[in-house]
Coordinates of C-alpha atoms and ligand atoms in Angstrom, one line a residue:
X5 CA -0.3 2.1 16.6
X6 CA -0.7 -0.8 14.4
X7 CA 2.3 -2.9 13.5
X8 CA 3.2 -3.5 9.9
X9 CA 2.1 -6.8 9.4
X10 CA 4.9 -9.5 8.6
X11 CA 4.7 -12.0 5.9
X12 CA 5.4 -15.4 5.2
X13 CA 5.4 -16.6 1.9
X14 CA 5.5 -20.7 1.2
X15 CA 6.1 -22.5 -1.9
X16 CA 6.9 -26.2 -3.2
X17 CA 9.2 -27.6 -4.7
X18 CA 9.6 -31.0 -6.8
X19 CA 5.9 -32.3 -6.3
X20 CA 2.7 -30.9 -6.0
X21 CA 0.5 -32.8 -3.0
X22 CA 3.3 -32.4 -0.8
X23 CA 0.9 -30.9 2.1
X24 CA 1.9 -27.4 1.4
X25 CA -1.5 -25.7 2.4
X26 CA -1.2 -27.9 5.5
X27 CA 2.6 -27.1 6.1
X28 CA 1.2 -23.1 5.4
X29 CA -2.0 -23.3 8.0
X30 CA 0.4 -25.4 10.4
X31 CA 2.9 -22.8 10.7
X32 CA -0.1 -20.1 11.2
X33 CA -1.4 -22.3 13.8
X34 CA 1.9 -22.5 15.9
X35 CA 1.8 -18.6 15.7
X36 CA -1.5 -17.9 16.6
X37 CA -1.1 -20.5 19.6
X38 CA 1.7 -17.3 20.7
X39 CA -1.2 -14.8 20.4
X40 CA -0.4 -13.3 17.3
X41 CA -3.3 -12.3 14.6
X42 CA -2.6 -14.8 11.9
X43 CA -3.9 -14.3 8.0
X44 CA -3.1 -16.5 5.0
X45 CA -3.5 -16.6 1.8
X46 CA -3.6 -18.9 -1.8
X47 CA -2.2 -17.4 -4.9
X48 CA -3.2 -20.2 -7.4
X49 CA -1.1 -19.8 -10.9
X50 CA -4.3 -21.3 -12.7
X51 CA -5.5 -18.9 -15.4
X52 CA -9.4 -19.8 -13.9
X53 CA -11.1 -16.6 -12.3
X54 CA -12.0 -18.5 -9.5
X55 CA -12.5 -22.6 -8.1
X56 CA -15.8 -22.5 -9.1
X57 CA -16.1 -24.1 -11.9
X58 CA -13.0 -26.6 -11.3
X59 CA -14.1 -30.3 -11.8
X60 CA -14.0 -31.5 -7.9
X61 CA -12.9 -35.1 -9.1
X62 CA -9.7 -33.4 -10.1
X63 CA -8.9 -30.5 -8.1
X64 CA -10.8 -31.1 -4.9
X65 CA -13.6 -29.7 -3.4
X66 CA -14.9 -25.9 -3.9
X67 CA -14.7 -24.3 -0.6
X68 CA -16.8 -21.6 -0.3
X69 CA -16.3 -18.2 2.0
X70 CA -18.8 -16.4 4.3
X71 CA -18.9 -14.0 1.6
X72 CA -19.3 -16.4 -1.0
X73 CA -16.0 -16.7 -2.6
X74 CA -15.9 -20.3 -4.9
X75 CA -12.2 -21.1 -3.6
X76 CA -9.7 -24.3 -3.4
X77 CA -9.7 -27.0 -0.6
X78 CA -6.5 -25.3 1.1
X79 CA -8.8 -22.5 2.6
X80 CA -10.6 -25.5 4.2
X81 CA -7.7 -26.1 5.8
X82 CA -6.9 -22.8 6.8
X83 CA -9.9 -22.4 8.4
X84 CA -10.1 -25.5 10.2
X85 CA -6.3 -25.2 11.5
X86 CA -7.2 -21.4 12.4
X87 CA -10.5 -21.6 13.7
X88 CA -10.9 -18.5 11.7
X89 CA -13.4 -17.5 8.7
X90 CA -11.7 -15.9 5.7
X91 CA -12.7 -14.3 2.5
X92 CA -12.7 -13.7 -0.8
X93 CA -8.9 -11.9 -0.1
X94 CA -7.6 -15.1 1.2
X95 CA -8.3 -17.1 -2.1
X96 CA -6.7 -15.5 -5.4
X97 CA -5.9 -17.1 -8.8
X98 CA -4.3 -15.6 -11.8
X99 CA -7.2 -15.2 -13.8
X100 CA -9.0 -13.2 -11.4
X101 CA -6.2 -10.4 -11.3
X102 CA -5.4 -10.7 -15.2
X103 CA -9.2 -10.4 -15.7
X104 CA -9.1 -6.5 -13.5
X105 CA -5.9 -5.8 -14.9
X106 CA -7.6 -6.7 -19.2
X107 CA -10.8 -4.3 -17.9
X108 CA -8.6 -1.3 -16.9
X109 CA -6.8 -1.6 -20.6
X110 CA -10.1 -1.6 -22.3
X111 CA -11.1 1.4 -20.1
X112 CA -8.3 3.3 -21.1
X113 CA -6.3 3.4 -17.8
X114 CA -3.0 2.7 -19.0
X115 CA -2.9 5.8 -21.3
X116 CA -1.0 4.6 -24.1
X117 CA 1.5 2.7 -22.2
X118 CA 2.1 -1.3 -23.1
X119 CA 0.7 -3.8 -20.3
X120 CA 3.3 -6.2 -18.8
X121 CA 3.8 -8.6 -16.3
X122 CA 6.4 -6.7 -14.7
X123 CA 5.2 -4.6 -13.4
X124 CA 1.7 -4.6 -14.0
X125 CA 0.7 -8.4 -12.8
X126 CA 3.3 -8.0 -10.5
X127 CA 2.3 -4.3 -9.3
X128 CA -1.7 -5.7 -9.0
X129 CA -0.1 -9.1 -7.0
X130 CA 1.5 -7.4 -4.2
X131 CA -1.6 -4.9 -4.1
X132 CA -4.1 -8.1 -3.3
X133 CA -1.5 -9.6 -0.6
X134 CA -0.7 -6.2 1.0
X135 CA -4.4 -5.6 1.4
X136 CA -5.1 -8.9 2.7
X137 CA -2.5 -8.6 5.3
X138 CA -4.0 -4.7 6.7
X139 CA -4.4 -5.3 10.0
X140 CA -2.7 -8.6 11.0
X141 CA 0.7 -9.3 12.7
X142 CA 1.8 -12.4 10.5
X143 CA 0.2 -12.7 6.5
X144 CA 1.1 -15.8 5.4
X145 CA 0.5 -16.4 1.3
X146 CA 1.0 -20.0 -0.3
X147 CA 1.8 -20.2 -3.5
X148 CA 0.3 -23.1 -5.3
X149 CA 2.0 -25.3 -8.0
X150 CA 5.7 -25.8 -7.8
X151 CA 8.8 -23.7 -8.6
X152 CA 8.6 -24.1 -12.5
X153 CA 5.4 -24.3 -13.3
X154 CA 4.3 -21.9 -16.5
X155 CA 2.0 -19.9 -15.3
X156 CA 3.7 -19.0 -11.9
X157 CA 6.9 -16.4 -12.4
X158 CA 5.1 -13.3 -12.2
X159 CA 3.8 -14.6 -8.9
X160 CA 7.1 -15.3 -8.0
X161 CA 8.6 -12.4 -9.0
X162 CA 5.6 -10.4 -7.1
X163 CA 6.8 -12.1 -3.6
X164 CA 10.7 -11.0 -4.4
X165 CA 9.9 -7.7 -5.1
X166 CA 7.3 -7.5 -1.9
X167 CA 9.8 -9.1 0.2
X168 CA 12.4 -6.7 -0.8
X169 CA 10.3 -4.0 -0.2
X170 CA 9.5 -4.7 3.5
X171 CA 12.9 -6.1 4.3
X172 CA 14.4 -8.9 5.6
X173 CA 13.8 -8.7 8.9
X174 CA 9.9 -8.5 7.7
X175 CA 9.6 -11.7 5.7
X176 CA 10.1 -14.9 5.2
X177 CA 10.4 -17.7 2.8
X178 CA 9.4 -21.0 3.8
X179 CA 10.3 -24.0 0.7
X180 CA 8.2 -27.5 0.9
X181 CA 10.2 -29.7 -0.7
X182 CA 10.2 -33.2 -1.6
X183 CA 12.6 -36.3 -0.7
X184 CA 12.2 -39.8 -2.2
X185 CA 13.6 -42.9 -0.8
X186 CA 15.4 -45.2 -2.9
X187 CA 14.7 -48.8 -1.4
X188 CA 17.3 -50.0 -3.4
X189 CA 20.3 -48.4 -1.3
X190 CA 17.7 -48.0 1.2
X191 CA 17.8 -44.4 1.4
X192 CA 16.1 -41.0 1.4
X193 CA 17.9 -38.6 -1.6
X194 CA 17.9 -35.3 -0.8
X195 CA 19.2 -34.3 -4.6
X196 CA 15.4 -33.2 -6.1
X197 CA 15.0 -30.5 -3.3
X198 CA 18.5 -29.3 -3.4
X199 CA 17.3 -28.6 -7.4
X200 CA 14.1 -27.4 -6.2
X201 CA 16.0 -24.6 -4.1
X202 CA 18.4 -23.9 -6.9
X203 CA 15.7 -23.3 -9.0
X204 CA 14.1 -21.0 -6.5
X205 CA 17.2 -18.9 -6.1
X206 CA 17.8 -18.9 -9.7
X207 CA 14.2 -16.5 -9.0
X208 CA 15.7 -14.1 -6.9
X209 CA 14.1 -16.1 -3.9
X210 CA 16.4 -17.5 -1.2
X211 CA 14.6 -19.7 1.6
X212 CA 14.6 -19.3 5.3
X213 CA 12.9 -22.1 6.3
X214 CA 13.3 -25.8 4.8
X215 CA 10.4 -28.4 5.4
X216 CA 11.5 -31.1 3.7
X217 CA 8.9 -34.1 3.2
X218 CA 9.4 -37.8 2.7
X219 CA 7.4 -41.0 3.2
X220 CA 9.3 -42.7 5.3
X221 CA 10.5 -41.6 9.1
X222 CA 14.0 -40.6 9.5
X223 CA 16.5 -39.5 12.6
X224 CA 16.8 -36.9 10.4
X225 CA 20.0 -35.4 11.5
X226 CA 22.3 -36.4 8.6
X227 CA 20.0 -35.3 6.0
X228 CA 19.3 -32.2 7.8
X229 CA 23.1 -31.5 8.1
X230 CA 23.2 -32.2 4.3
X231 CA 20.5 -30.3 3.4
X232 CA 21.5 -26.9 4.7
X233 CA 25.1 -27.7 3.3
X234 CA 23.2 -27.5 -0.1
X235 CA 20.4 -25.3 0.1
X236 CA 22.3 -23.0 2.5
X237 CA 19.3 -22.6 5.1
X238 CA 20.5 -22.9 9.0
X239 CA 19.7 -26.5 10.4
X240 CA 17.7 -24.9 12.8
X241 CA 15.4 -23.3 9.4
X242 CA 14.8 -26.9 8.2
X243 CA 12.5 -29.4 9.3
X244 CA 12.0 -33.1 8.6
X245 CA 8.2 -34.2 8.0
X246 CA 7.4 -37.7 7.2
X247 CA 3.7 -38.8 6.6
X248 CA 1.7 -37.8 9.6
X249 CA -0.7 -39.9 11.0
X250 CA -3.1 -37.7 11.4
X251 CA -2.5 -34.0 9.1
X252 CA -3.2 -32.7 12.6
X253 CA 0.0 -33.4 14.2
X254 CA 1.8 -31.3 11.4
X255 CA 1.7 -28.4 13.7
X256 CA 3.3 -30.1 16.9
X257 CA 6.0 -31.8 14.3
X258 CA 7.2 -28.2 13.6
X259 CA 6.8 -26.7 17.0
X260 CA 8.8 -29.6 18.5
X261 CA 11.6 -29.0 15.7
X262 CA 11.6 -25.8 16.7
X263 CA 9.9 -23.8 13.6
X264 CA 7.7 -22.0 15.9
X265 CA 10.9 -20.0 17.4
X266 CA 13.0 -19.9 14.4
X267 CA 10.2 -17.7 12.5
X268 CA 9.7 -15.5 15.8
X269 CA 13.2 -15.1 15.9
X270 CA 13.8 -14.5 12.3
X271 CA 11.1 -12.1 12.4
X272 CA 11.5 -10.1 15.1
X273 CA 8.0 -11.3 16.7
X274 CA 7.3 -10.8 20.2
X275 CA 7.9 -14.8 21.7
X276 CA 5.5 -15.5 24.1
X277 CA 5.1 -19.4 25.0
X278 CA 2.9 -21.0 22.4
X279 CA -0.3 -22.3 24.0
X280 CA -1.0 -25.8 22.5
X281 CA -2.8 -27.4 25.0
X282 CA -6.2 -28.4 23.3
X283 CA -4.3 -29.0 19.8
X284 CA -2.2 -31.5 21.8
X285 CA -5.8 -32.8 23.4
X286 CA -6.8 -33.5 20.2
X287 CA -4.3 -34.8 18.6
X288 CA -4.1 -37.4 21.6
X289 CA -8.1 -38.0 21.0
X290 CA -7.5 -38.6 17.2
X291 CA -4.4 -41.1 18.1
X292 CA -6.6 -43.2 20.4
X293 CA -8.6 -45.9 20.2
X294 CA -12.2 -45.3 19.9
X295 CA -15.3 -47.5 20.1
X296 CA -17.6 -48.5 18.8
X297 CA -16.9 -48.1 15.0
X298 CA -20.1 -46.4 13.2
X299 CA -20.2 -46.9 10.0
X300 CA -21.4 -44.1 7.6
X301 CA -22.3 -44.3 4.0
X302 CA -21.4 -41.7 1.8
X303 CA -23.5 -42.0 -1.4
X304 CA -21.3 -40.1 -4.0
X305 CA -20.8 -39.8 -8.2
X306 CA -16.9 -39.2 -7.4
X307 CA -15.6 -41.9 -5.7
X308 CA -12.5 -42.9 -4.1
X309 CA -11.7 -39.1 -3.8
X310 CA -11.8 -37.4 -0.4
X311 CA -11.0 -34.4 -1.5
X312 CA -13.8 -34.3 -3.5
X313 CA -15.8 -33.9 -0.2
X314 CA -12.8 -33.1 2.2
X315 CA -15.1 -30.7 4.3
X316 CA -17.6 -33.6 4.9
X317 CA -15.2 -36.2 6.0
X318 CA -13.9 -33.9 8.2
X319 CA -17.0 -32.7 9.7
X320 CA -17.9 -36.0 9.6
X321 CA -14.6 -37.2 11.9
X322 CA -14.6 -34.2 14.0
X323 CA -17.8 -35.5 15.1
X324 CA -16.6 -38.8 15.5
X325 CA -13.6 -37.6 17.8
X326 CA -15.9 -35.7 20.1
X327 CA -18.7 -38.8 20.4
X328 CA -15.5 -40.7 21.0
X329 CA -16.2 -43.4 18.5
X330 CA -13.9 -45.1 15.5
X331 CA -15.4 -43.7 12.0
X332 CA -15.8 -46.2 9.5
X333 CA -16.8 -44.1 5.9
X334 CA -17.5 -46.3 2.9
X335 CA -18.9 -45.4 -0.4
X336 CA -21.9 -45.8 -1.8
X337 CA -21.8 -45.4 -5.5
X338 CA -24.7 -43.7 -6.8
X339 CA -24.8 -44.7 -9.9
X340 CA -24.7 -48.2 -9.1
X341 CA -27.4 -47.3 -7.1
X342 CA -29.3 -46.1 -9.4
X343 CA -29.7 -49.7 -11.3
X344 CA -30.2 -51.7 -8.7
X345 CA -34.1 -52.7 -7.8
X346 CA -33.3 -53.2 -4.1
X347 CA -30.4 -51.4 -2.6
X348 CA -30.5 -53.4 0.6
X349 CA -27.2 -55.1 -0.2
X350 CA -25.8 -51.7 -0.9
X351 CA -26.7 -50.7 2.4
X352 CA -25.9 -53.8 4.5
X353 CA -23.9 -53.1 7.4
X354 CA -24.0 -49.1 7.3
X355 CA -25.2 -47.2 10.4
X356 CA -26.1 -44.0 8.6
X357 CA -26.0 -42.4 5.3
X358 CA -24.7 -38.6 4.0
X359 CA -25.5 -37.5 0.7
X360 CA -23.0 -34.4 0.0
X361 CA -23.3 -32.3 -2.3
X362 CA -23.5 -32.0 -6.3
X363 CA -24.3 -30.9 -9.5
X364 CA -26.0 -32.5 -12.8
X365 CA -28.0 -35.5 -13.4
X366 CA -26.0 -37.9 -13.3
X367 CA -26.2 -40.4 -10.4
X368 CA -29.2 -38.1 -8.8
X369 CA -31.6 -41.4 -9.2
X370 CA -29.5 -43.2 -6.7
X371 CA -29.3 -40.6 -4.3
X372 CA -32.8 -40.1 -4.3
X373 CA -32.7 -43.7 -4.0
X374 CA -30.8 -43.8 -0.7
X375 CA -33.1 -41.0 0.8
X376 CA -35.9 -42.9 -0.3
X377 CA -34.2 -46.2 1.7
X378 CA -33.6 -44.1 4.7
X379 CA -37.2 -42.6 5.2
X380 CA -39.0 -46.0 4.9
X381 CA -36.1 -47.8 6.9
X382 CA -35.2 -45.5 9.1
X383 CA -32.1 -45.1 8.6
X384 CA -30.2 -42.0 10.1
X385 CA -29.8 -39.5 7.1
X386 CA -27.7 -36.3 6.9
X387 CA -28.1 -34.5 3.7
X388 CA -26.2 -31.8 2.5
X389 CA -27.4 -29.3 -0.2
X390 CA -28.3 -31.3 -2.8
X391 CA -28.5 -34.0 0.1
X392 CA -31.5 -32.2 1.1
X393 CA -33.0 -31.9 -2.2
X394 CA -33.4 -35.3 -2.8
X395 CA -35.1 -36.0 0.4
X396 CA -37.7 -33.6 -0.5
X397 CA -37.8 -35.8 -3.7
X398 CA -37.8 -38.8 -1.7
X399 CA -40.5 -38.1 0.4
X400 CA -43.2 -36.8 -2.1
X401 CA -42.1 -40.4 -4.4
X402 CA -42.8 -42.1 -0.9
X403 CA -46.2 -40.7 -0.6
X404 CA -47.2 -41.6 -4.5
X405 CA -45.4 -38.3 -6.0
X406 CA -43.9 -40.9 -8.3
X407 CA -42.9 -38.0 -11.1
X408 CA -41.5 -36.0 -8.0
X409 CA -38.2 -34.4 -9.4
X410 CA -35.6 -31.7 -9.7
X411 CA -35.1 -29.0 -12.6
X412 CA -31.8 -29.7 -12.7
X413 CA -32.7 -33.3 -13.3
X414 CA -35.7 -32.8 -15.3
X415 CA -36.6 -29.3 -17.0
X416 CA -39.7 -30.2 -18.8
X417 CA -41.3 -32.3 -15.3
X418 CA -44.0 -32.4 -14.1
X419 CA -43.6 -32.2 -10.4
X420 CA -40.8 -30.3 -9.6
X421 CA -40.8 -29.9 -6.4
X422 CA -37.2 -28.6 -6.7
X423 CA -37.0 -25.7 -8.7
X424 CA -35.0 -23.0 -9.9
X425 CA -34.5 -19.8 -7.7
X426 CA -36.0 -17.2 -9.7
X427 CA -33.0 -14.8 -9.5
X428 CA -31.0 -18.0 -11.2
X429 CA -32.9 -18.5 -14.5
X430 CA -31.0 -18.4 -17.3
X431 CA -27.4 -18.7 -15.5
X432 CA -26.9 -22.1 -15.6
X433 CA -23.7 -22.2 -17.4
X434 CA -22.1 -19.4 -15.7
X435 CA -19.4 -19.3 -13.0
X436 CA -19.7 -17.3 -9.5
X437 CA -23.6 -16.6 -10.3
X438 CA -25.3 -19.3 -7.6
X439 CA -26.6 -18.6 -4.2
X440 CA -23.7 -18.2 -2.6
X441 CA -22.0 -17.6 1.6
X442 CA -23.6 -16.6 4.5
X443 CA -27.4 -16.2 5.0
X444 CA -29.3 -16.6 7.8
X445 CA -32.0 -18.9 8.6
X446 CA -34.9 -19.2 11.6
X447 CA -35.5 -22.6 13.1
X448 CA -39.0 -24.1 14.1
X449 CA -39.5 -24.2 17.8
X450 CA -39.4 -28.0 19.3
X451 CA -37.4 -29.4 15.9
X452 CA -34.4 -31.8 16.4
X453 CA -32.3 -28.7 14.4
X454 CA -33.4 -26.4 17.3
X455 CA -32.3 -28.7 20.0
X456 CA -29.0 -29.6 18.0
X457 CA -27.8 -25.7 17.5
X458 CA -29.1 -24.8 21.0
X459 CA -30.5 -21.6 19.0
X460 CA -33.3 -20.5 16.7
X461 CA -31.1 -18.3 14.5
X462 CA -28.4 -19.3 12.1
X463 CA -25.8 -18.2 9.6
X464 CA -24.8 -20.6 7.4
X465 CA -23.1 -21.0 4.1
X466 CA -24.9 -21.4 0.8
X467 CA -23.8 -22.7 -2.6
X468 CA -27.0 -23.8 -5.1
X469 CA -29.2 -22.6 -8.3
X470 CA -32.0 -24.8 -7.3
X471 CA -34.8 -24.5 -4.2
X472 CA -37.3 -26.0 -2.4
X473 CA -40.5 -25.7 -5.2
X474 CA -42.7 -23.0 -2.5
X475 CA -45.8 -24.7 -4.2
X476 CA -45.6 -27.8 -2.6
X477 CA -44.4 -27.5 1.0
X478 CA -48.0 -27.4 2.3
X479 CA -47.9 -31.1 1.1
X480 CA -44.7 -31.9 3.0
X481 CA -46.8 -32.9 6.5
X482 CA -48.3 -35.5 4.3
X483 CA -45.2 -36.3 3.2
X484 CA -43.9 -36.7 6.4
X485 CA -41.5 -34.3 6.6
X486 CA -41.3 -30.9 8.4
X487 CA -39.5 -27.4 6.7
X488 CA -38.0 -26.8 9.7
X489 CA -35.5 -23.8 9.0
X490 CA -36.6 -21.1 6.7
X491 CA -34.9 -17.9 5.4
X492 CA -36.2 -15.1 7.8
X493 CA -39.0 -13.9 5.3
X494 CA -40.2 -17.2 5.4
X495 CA -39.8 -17.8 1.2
X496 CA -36.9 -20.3 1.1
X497 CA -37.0 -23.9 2.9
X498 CA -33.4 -24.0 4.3
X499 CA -33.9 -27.4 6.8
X500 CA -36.3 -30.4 6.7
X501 CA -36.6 -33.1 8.9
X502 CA -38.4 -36.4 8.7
X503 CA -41.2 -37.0 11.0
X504 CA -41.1 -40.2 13.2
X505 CA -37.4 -40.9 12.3
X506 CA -34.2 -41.6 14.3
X507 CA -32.5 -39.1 12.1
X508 CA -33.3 -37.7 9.0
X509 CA -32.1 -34.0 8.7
X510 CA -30.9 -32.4 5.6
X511 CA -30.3 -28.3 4.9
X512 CA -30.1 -26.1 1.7
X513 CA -26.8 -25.0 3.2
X514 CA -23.5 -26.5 3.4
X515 CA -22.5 -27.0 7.3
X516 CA -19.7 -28.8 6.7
X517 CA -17.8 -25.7 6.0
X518 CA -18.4 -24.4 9.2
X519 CA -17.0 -27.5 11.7
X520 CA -14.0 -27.5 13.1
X521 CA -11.8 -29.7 14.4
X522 CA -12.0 -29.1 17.7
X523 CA -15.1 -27.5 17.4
X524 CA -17.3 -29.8 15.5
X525 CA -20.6 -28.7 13.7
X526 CA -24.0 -29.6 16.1
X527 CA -25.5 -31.3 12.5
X528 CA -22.5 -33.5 12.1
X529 CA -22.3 -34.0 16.2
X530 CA -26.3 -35.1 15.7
X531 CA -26.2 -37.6 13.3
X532 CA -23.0 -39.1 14.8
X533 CA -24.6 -39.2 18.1
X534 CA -27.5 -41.1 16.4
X535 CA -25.5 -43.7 15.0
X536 CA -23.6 -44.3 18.2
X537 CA -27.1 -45.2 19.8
X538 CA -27.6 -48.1 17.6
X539 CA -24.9 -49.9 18.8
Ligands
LIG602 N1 -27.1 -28.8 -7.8 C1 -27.9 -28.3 -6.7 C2 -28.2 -26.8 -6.8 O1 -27.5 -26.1 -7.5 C3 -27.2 -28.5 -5.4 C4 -25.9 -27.8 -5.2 C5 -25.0 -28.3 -4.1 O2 -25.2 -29.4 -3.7 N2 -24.0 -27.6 -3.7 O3 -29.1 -26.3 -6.2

């Protein structure tokens, strides 16, 4: 018989940023390395339905499920620290539950009675978790924000009242907190997260485990000694983190404070001897010294952000790790692009360029610009979504297409040989509508795509309004470029390549989603491998 699953909920105190999706997928990793089936969860406070139409400047990149859910970055994580592919349970935000629970009211279902947060929110909360966990032996949920934070109580209130329900011995409460360092006395306070806990308990919520963050490295004892005087959690509950040098370590700094045990204890979890072996392989890889350094370009609107494109630069160093070679990522800004004549100088010194992602006009001209640079120079390419869109561009401009151009970029032109899907007309301006997860797509025999995958058939995950124009991919050969991966009927181009190039490969879908740490995604592997040649 199935066990009841156990849960582990984990919330932050005093800042937001403290690494509390990493702290929540580190902890799942420790268990799952002691063979346990590990879920987790984000329950966002924001009133939005879904990530979707977040600005990604601001709040990170969308991450977007196998079943197309538009979620936050800290499923990225998950997945990446879980080697697992979640869905549209994993990722939940306010508005998405207040938005079910307004519908039922307008269809009657409350019969007269008035609708409340307790226990209605509440009530619809624990429903969503407990049928997320079904199945698993450890459901971990993160609440994001911090303790405080307006829109969060019911959420709040919806862990007590589930924790209480399953009893102690059956969940857990882990509390990020935060501890500055006053380089003044030259030390680390641990007052703001004693407040944080006290403001937790004054919720009904009492933690179990402590991991308490700061920027600078500490012995630790002391402050763990004064900590669990205030916040009355064991010392052996709390653990110290400072920065990590890679966020990848975060699961060895708990095991080797000895989080791993604590929770198994606590929870009443069969203990078998966590298997870490690769993780610590790959934390040892990420720590050494790798040559040479290939320098990518990453040609990008939002700049200075890597959230914005967290998936990417991880795909992007996974790679990296496995070719054994330093990554150097610099950006290119697009828009600056766009107004210079020659974007040599712009380009000076890079190995390869990667065009991510995007949406609207502006800053499109440069990225077309950059595919344009990286056909005729032959410069390795990787383009991703809207990366590949532009190289379509690129290469019919190339071959005298000069009015060669998007619908998104350009609804009245003239040669759009990017077009709307026609499923998509007239949604522009609505959220969770686009092309979205898994679909699968066929490879052309003898392609560098083929070789790369070491398959012809695909699944890969899809977020886009706009498509390859079907009218003009007879002209591509002339173009020199190749449709290489196709939806199975054949309709949709999905992959191009460049003929008589180094490496120019660009796909509809978004593979970045799909790399792994340890396992790093055969596009990302090729276009590193290219730019390791050069040197
Ligand atoms: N804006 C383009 C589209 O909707 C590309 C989307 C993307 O890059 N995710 O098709």
């Amino acid at each position: 018989m199935a066990r009841e699953p156990k849960y582990i909920f984990v919330t932050g105190g005093v800042l937001s940023g403290l690494g509390k999706g990493i702290t929540a997928a580190s902890i799942g990793n420790i268990l799952q390395a002691r063979g346990l089936k590990v879920n987790i969860q984000k329950l966002d406070p924001y009133l939005n339905v879904d990530a979707g139409t977040l600005n990604p400047a601001e709040h990170g990149e969308c991450f977007v499920t196998k079943d197309g859910a538009e979620t936050d970055l800290d499923l990225g994580h998950y997945e990446r620290f879980l080697n697992i592919q979640l869905t549209n349970k994993s990722s939940v935000m306010s508005g998405r539950i207040l938005r079910n629970l307004i519908n039922d009211e307008r269809a009657g279902k409350f019969l007269g009675k008035t609708v409340q947060m307790v226990p209605h929110l509440t009530n619809a909360t624990i429903d969503v978790v407990e049928q997320a966990a079904e199945g698993f032996d450890v459901h971990i949920v993160e609440i994001g924000g911090t303790v405080g934070d307006y829109e969060s109580p019911a959420f709040f209130e919806a862990i007590r009242e589930l924790g209480a329900k399953v009893g102690a011995k059956n969940s857990l409460n882990v509390q990020v907190v935060y501890m500055p360092y006053l380089s003044t006395s030259q030390e680390i306070k641990t007052k703001p997260a004693q407040n944080a806990v006290r403001d937790l308990r004054s919720m009904g919520i009492v933690p179990n485990v402590l991991v308490a963050r700061s920027e600078q490295a500490t012995s630790g004892d002391k402050i763990r000694a004064k900590l669990s005087a205030f916040c009355g959690v064991p010392e052996t509950g709390i653990a110290i983190l400072p920065n990590a040098r890679t966020v990848y370590e975060v699961p060895l700094t708990l095991e080797e404070q000895g989080i791993g045990n604590y929770i198994v204890d606590w929870l009443d979890l069969p203990s078998h001897k966590p298997e870490l072996t690769d993780w610590k392989k790959l934390v040892e890889t990420i720590l050494s010294k790798r040559s040479p350094t290939v320098k990518v370009g990453v040609v990008a609107k939002y700049m200075d952000n890597q959230d914005t494109y967290m998936s990417v630069f991880e795909a992007l160093r996974a790679a990296a790790w496995e070719h054994k070679v330093d990554l150097d990522i610099q950006w290119v800004d697009a828009e600056k692009l766009q107004k210079t004549a020659d974007p040599t100088d712009l380009f000076a010194g890079l190995d390869g360029i990667v065009v991510p992602g995007g949406f609207g006009s502006r800053g499109v001209e440069g990225k077309i610009a950059a595919a344009q640079y990286a056909l005729t120079n032959k410069m390795p390419y990787l383009g991703l979504c809207l990366g590949m869109q532009v190289g379509v561009i690129a290469a019919a401009r190339n071959a005298g297409l000069t009015k060669a151009s998007s619908e998104e970029l350009d609804p009245k032109g003239s040669e759009l040989v990017i077009a709307t899907m026609h499923d998509q007309k007239g949604k522009e301006n609505t959220g969770g509508t686009m092309r979205l997860g898994d679909y699968p797509c066929v490879i052309q025999k003898g392609s560098k795509a083929v070789e790369l995958y070491g398959s012809d058939t695909i699944t890969e995950r899809h977020r886009h309004r706009y498509e390859a124009n079907n009218e003009y991919v007879a002209q591509y050969e002339s173009w020199g470029i190749i449709p290489v991966g196709k939806s199975p009927d054949g309709t949709l181009v999905e992959m191009i390549e460049a003929k008589n190039h180094p490496f120019f490969l660009a796909s509809q879908f978004h593979p970045e989603f799909l790399s792994r740490p340890n396992v790093p995604h055969p596009m990302f592997l090729g276009f590193i491998g290219s730019l390791k040649k050069k040197h």
